[in-house]
Coordinates of N, CA and C and ligand atoms in Angstrom, one line a residue:
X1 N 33.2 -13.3 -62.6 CA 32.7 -14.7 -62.5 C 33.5 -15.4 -61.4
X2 N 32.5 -16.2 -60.3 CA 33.3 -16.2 -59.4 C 34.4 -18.1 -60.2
X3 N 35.5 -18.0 -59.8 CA 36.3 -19.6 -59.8 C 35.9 -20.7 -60.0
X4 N 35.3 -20.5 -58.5 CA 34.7 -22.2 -57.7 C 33.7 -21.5 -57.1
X5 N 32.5 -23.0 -58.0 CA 31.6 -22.6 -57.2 C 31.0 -24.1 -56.7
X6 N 30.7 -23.7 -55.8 CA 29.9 -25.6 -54.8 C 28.2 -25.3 -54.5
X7 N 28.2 -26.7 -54.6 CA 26.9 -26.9 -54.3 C 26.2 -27.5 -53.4
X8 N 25.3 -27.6 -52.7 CA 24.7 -28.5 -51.5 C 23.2 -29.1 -52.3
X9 N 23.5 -29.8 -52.9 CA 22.3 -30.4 -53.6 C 21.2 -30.7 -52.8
X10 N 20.1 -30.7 -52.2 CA 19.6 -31.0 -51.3 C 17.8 -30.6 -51.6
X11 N 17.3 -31.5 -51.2 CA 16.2 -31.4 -51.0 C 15.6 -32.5 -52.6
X12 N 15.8 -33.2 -52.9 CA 15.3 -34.5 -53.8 C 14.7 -35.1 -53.1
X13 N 14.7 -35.6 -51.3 CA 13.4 -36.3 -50.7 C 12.2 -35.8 -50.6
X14 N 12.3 -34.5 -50.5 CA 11.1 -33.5 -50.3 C 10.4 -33.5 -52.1
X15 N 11.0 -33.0 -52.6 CA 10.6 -32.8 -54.3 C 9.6 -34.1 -54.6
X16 N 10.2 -35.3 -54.6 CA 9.4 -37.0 -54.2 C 8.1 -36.8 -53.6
X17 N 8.4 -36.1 -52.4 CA 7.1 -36.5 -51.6 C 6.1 -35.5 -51.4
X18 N 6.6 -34.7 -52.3 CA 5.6 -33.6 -52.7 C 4.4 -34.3 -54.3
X19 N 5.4 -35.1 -54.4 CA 4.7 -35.6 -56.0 C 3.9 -37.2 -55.1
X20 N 4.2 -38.0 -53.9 CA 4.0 -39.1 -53.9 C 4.8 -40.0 -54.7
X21 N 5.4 -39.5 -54.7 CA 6.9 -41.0 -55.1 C 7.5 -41.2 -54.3
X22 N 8.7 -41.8 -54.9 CA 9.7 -43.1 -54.2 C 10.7 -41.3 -53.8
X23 N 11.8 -41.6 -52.9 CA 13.0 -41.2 -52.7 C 14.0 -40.6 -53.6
X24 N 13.7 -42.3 -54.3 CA 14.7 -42.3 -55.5 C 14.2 -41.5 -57.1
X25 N 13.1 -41.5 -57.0 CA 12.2 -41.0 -58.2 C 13.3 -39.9 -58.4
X26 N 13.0 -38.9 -56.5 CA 13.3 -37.3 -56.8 C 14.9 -37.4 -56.5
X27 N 15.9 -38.5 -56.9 CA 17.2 -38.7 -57.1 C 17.8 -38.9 -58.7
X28 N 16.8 -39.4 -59.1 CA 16.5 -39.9 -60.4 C 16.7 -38.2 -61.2
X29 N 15.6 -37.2 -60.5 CA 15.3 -36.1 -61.1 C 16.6 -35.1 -60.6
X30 N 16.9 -35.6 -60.0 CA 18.2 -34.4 -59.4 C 18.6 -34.7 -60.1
X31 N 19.5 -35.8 -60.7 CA 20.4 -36.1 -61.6 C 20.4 -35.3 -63.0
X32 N 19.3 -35.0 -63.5 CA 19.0 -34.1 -64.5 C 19.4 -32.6 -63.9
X33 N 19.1 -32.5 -63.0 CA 19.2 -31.0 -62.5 C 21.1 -30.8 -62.6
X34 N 21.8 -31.9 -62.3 CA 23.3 -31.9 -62.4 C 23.4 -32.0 -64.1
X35 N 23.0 -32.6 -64.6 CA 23.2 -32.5 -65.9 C 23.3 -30.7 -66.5
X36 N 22.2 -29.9 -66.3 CA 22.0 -28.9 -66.6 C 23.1 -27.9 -66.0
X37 N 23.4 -28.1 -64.6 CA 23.9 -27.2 -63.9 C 25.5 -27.1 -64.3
X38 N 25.8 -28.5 -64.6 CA 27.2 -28.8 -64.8 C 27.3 -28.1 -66.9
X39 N 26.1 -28.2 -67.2 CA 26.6 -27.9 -68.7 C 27.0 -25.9 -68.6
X40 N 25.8 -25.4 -68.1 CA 25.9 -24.1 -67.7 C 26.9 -23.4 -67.5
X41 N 27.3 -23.8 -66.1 CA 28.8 -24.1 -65.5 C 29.7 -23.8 -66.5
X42 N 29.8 -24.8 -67.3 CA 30.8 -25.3 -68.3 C 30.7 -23.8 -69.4
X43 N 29.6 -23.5 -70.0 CA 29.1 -22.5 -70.6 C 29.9 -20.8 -70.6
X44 N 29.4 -20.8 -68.4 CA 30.0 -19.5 -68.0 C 31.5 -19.4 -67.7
X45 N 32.3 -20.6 -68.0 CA 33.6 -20.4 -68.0 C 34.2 -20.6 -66.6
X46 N 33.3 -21.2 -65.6 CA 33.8 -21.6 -64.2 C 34.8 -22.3 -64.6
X47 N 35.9 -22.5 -63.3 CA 36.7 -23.3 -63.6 C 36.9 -24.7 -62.7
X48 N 35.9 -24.2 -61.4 CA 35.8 -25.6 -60.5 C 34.4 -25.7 -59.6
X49 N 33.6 -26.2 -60.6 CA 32.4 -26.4 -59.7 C 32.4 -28.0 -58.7
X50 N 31.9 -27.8 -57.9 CA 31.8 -28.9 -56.7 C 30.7 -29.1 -56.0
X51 N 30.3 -30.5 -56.5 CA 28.9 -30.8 -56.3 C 28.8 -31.9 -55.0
X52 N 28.2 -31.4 -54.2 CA 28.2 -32.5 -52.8 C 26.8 -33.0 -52.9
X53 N 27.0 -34.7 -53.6 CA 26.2 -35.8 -54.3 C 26.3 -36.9 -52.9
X54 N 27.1 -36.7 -52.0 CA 27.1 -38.1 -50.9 C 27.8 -37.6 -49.5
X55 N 27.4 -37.5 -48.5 CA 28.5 -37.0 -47.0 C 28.9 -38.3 -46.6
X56 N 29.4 -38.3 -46.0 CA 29.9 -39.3 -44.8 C 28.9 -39.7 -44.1
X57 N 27.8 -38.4 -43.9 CA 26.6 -39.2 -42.5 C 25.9 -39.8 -43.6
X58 N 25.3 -39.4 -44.9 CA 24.4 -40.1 -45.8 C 24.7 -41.8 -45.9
X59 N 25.9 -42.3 -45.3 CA 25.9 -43.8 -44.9 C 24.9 -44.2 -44.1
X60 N 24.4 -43.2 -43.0 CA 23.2 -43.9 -42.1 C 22.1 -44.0 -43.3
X61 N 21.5 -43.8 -44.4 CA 19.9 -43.7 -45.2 C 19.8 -45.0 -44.8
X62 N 18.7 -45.6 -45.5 CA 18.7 -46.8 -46.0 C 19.5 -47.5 -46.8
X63 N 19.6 -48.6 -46.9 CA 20.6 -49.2 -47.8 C 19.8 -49.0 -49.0
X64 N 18.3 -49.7 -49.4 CA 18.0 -49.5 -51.2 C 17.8 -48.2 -51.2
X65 N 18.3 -46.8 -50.5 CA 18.3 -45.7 -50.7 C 19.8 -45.4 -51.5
X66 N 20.8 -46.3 -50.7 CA 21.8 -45.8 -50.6 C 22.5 -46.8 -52.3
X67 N 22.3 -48.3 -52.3 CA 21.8 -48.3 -53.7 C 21.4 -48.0 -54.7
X68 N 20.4 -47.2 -54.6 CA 19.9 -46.5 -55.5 C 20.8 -45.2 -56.0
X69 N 21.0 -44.8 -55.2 CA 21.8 -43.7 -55.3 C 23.1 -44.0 -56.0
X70 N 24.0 -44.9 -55.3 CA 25.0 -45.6 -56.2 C 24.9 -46.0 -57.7
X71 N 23.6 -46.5 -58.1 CA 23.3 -47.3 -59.6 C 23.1 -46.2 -60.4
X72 N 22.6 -44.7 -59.9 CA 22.1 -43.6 -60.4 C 23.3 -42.9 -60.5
X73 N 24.2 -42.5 -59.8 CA 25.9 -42.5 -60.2 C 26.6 -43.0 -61.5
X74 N 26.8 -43.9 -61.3 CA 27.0 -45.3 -62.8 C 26.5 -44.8 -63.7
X75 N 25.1 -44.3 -63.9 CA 24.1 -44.0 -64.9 C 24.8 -43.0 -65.6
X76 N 24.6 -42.2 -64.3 CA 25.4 -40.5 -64.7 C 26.8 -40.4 -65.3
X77 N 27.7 -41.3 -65.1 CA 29.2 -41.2 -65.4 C 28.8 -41.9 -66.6
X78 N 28.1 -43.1 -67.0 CA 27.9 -43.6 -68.3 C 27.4 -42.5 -69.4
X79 N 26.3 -42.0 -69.1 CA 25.5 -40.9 -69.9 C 26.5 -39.6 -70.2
X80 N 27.1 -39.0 -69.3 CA 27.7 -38.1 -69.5 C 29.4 -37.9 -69.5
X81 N 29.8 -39.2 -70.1 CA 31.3 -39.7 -70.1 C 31.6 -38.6 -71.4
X82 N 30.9 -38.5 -72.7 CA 31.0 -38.3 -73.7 C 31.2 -36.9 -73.7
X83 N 30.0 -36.5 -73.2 CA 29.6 -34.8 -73.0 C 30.6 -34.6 -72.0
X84 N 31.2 -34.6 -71.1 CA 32.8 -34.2 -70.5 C 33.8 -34.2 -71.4
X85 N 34.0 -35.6 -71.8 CA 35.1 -35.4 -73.0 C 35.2 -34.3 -74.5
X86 N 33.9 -33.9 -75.2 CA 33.5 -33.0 -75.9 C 33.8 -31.9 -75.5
X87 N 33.1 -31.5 -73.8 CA 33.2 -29.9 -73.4 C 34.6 -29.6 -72.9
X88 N 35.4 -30.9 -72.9 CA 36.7 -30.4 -72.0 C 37.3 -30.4 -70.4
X89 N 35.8 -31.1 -70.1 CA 35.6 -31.1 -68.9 C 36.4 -32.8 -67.8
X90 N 37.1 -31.7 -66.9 CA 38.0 -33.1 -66.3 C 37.2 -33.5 -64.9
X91 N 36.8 -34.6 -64.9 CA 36.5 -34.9 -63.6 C 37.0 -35.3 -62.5
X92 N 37.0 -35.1 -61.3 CA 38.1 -35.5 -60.0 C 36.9 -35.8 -58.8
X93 N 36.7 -36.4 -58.2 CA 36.2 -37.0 -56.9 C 37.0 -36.2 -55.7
X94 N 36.0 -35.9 -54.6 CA 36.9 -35.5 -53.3 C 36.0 -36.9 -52.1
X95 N 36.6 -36.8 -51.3 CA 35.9 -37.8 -50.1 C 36.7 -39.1 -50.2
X96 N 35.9 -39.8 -48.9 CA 36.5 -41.6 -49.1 C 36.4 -42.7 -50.1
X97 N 36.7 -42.0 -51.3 CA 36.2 -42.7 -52.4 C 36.6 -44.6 -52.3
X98 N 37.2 -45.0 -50.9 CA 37.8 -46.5 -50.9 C 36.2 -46.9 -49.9
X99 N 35.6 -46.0 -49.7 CA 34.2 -46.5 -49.2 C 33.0 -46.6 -49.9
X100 N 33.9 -46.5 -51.4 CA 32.5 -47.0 -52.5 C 32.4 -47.9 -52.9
X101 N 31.2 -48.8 -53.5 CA 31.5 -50.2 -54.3 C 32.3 -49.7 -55.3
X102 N 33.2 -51.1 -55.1 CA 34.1 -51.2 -56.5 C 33.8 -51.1 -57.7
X103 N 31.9 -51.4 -58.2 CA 31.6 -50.7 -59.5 C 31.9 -49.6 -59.7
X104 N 31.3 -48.6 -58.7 CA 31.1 -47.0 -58.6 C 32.2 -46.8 -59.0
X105 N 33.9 -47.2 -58.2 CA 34.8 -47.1 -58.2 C 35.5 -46.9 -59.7
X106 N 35.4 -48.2 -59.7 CA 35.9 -48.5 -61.7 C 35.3 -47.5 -62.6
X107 N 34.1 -47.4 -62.3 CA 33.5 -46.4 -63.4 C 33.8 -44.7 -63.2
X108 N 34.2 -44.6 -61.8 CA 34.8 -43.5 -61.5 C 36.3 -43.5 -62.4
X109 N 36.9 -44.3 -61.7 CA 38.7 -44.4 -62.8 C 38.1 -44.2 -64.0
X110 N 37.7 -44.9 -64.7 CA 37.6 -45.0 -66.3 C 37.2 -43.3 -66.4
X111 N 36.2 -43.2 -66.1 CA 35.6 -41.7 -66.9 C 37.0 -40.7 -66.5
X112 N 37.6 -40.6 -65.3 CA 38.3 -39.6 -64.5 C 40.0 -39.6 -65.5
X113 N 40.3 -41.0 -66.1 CA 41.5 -41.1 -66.9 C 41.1 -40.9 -68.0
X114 N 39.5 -40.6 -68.7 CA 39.2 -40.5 -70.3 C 38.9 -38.9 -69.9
X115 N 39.2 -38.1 -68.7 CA 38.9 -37.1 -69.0 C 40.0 -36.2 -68.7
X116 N 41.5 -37.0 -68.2 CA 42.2 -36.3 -67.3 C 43.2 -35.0 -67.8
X117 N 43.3 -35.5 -68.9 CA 43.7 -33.9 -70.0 C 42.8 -32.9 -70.3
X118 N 41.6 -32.6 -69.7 CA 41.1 -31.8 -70.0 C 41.5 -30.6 -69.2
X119 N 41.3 -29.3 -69.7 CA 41.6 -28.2 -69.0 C 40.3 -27.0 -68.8
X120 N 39.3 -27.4 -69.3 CA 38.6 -26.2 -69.4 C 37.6 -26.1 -67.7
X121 N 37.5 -27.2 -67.5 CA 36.8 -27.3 -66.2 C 36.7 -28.4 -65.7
X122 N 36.9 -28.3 -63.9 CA 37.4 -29.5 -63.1 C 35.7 -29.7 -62.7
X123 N 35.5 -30.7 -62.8 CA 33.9 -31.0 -62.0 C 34.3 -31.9 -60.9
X124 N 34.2 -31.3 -59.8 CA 34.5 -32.1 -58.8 C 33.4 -32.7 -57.7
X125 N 33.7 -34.6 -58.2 CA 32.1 -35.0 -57.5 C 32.6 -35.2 -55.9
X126 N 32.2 -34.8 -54.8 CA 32.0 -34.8 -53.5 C 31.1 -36.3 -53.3
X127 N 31.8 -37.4 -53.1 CA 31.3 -38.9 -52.7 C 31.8 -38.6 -51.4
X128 N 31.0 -39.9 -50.7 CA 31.7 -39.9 -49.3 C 32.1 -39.1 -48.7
X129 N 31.8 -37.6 -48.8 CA 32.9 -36.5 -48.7 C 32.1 -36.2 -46.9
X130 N 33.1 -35.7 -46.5 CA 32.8 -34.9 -45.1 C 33.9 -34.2 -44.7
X131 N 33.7 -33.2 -43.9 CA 34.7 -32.3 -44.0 C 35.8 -32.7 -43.0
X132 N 35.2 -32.4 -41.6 CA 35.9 -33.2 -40.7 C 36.7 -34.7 -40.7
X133 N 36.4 -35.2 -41.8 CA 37.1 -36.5 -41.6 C 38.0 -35.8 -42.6
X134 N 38.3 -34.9 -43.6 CA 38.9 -34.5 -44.7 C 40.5 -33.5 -43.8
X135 N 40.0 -32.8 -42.6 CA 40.7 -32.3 -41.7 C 42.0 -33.5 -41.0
X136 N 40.6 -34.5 -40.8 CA 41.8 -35.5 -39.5 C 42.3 -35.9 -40.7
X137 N 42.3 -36.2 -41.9 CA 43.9 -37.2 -42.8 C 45.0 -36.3 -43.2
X138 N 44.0 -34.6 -43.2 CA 45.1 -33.6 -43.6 C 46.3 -33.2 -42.3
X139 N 45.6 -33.8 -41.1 CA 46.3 -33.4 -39.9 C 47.2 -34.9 -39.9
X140 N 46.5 -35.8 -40.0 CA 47.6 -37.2 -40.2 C 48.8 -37.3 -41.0
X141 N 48.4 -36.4 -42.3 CA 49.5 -36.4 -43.3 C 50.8 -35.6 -42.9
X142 N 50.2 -34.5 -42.4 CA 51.2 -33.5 -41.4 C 51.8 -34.2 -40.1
X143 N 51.4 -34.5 -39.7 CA 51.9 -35.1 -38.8 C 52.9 -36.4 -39.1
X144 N 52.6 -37.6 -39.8 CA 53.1 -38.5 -40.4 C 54.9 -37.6 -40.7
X145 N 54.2 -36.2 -41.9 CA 55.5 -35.5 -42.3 C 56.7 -35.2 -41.4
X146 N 55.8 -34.7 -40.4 CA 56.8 -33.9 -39.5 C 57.7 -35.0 -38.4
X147 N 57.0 -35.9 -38.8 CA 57.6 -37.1 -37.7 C 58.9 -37.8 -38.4
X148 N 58.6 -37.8 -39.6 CA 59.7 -38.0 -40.5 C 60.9 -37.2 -40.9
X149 N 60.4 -35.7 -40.3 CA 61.4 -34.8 -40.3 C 61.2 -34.2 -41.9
X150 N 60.6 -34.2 -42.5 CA 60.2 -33.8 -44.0 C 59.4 -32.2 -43.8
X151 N 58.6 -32.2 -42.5 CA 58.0 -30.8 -42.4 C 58.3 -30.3 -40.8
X152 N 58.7 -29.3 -41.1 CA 58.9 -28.7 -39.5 C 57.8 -27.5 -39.1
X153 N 57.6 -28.3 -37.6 CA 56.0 -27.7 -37.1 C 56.1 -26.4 -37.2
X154 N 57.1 -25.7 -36.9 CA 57.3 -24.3 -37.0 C 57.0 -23.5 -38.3
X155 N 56.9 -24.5 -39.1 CA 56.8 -23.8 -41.3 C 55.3 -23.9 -41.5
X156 N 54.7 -24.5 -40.7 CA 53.7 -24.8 -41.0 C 52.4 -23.8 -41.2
X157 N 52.0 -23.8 -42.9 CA 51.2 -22.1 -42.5 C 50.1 -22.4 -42.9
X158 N 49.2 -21.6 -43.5 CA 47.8 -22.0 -44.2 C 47.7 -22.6 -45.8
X159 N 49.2 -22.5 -46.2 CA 48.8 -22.8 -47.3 C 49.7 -24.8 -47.2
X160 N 50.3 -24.6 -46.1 CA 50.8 -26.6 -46.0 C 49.8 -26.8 -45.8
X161 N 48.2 -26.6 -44.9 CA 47.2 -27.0 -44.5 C 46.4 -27.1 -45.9
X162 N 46.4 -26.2 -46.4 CA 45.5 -26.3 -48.4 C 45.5 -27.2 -48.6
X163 N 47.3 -27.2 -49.2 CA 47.9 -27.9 -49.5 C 48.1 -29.7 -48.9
X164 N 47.2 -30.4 -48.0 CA 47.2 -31.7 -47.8 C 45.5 -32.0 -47.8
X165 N 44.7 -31.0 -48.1 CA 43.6 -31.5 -48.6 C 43.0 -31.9 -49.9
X166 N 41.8 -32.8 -49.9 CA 41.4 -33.0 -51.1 C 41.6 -32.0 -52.7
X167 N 41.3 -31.3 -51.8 CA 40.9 -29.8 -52.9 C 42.9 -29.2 -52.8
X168 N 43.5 -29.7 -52.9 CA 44.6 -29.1 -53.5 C 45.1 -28.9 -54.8
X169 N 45.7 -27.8 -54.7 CA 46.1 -26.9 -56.1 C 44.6 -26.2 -56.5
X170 N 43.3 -26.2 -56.1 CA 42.4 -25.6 -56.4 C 42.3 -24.5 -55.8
X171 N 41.3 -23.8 -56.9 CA 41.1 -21.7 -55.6 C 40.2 -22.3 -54.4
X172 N 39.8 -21.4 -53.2 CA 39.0 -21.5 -52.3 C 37.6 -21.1 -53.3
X173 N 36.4 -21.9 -52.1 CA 35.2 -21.4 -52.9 C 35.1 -20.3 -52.8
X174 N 34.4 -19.7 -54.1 CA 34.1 -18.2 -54.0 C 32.3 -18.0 -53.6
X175 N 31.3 -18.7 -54.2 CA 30.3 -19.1 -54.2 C 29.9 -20.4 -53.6
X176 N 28.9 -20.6 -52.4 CA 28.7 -21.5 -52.2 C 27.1 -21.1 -52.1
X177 N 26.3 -22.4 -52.7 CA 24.8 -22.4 -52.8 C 24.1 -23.5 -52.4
X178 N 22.9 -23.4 -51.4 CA 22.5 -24.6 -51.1 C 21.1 -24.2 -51.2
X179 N 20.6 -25.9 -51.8 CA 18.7 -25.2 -52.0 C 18.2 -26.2 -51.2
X180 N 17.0 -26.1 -51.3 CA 15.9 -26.8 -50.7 C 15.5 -26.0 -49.2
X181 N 15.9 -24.5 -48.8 CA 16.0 -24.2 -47.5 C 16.1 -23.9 -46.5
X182 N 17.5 -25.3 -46.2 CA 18.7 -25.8 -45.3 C 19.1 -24.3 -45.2
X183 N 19.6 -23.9 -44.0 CA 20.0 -23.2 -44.0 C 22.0 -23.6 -42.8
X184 N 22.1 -24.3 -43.5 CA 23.3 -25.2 -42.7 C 24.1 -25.7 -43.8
X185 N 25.7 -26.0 -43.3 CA 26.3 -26.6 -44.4 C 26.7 -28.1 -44.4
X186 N 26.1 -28.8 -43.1 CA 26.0 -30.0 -43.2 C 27.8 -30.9 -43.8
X187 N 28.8 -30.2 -43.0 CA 29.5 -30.7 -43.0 C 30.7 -30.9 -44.5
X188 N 30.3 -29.9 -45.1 CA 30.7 -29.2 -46.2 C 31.7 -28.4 -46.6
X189 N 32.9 -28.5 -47.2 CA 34.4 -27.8 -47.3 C 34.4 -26.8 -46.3
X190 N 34.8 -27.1 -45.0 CA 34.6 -26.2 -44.0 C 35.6 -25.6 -44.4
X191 N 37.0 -25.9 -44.8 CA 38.0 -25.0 -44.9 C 38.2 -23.9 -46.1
X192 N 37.4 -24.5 -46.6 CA 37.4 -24.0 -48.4 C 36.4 -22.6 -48.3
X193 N 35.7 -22.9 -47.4 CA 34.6 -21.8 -47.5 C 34.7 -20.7 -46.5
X194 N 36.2 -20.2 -46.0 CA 36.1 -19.7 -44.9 C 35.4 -18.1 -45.7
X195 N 35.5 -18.1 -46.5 CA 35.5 -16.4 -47.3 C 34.6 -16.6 -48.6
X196 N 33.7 -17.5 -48.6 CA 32.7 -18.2 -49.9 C 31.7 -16.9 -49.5
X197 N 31.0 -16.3 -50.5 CA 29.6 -15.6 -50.7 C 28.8 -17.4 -50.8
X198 N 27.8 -16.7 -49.8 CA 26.8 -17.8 -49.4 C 25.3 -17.3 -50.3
X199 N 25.0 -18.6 -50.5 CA 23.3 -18.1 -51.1 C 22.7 -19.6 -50.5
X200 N 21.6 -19.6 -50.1 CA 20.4 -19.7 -49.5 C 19.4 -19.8 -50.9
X201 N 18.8 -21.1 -51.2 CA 17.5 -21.2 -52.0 C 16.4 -21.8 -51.6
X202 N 14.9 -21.8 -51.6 CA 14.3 -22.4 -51.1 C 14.0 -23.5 -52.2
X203 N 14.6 -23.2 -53.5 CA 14.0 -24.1 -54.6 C 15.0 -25.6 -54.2
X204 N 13.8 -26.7 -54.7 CA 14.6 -28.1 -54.2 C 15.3 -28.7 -55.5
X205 N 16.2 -29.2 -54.9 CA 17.5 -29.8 -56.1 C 16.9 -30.1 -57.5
X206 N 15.6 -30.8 -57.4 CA 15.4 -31.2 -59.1 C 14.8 -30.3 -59.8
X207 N 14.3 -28.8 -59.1 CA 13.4 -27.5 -59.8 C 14.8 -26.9 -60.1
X208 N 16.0 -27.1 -59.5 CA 17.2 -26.0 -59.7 C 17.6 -26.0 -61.2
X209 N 17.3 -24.7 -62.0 CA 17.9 -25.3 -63.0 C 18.8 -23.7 -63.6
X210 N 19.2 -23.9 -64.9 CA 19.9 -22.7 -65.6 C 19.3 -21.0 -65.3
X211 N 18.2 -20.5 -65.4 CA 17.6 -19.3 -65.0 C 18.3 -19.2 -63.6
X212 N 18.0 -20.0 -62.7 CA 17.9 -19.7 -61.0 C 19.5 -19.8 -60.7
X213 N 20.0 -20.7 -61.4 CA 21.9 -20.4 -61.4 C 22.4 -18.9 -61.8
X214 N 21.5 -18.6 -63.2 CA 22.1 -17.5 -63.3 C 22.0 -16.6 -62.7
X215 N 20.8 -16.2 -62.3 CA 20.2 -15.2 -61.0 C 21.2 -14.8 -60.1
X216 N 21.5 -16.4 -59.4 CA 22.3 -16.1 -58.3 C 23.6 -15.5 -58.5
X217 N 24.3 -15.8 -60.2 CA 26.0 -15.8 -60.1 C 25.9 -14.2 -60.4
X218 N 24.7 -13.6 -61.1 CA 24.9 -12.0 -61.3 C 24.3 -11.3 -59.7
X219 N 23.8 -11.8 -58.6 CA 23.7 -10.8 -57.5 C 25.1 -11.5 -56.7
X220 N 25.9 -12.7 -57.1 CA 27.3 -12.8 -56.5 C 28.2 -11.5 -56.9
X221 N 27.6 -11.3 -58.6 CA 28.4 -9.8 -59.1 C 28.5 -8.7 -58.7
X222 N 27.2 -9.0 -57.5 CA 27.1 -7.5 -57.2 C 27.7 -7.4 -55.4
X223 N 28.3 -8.4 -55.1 CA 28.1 -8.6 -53.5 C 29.8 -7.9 -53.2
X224 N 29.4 -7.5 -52.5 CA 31.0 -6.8 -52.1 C 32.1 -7.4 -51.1
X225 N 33.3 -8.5 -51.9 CA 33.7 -9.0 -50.8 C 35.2 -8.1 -50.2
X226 N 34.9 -8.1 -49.2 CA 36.1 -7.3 -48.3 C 37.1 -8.4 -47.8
X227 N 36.9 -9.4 -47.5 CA 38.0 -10.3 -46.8 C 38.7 -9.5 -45.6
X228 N 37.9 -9.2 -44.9 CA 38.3 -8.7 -43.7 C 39.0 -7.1 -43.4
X229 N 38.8 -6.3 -44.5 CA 39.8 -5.0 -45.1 C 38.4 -4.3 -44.8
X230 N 39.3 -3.1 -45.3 CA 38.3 -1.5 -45.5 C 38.3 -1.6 -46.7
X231 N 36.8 -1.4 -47.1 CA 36.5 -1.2 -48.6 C 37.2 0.1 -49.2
Ligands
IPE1 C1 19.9 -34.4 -51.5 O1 18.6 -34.7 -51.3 C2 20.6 -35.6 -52.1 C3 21.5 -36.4 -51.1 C4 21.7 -36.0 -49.9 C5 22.0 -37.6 -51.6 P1 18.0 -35.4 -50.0 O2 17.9 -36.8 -50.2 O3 18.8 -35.0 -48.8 O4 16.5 -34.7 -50.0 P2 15.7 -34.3 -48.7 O5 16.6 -33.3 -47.9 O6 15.3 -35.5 -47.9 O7 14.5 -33.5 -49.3
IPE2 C1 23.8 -32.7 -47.4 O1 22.5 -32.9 -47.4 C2 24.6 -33.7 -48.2 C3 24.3 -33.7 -49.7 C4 23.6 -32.8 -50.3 C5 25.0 -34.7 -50.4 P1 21.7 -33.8 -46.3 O2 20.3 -33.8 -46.6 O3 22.4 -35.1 -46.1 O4 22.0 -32.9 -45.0 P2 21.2 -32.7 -43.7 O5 21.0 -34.1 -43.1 O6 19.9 -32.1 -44.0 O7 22.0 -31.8 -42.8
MG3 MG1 18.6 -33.5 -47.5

């Protein structure tokens, strides 16, 4: 089973406008699809799934897009505060989370401190998240260090670099899946994923459900990773 597994949610505008609805309708329905995926998850004994719910460029949508999406957040942390606490499940945020409204925010603290002794599985929500901006604070922090004389440029190896990112103390992805398609990662744990088994779906984020997860995590079973070695 692989660790960590991430996700590229995508394709809820298309699902919409395949039906003649709003945007938000097929945001509305994604959120169910995270419901499912995260209980599953929880089920097969992952230990850090990561769901990328917001990038840094999703600031350009519309705003009652970008609303909507915020109030349907709230929804989600309200509805599923209980069912985290029950399954054991601790939640942590990666990205600019100081670029969310202060509701979002609050309701983030609250659930993230009623969940924070949990140990069975980190759900980690990707807000605001982008990779490259996740790079330049981990290169600022290092840099900040070294200026202070606390890190010397010469020590510096791949794991001080882990180690000042969001995702620290976590495994690298092992699994990374993106539906609707996309065949791109849209700016997505560049570093995390240097050695991720990649999967490609064409199904769109609110058809994704428990069968099509499992599919994938038994042909991940079968994939042969080398990490660069002779088999
Ligand atoms: C993914 O679905 C959800 C977010 C990016 C918030 P999209 O909204 O990107 O759906 P498509 O790609 O337009 O179908
Ligand atoms: C990536 O999807 C971001 C999320 C799933 C949150 P997008 O729909 O924003 O990506 P692009 O624009 O197709 O690359
Ligand atoms: Mg999209």
């Amino acid at each position: 089973m692989p660790k960590h597994v991430a996700i590229i949610m995508d394709g809820n505008g298309r699902w919409a406008k395949k039906r003649l609805l709003n945007r938000i309708n097929g945001h509305e329905k994604g959120a169910e699809a995270v419901r499912t995926i995260v209980q599953t998850a929880r089920k097969l004994n992952i230990a850090v799934l990561t769901l990328y719910a917001f990038s840094t460029e999703n600031w350009q949508r519309p705003q009652p897009e970008i609303s909507g999406l915020m109030l349907l957040l709230r929804r989600f942390l309200a509805s599923e505060r209980q069912t985290m606490i029950d399954n054991e499940i601790r939640l942590n945020t990666i990205g600019q989370i100081d670029r969310l409204p202060q509701a979002v925010r609050d309701n983030l603290s609250a659930v993230m401190d009623a969940t924070a002794t949990n140990r069975k599985m980190v759900l980690n929500l990707a807000l605001s998240y982008g990779a490259r901006a996740e790079i330049v604070e981990m290169v600022k922090q290092i840099a900040s260090k070294a200026r202070q004389g606390a890190v010397d440029p010469e020590e510096i190896t791949p794991e001080t670099v882990a180690g000042h990112l969001y995702t620290r103390g976590m495994p690298d992805v092992d699994l990374l899946i993106r539906t609707s398609g996309e065949m791109r990662i849209s700016n997505f744990l560049l570093w995390q994923i240097a050695y991720s088994e990649i999967f490609f779906t064409q199904t769109l984020w609110p058809d994704f459900g428990e069968d099509e997860f499992v599919t994938i995590l038994k042909d991940y079973q079968h994939r042969e990773r080398r990490f660069g070695a002779v088999p």
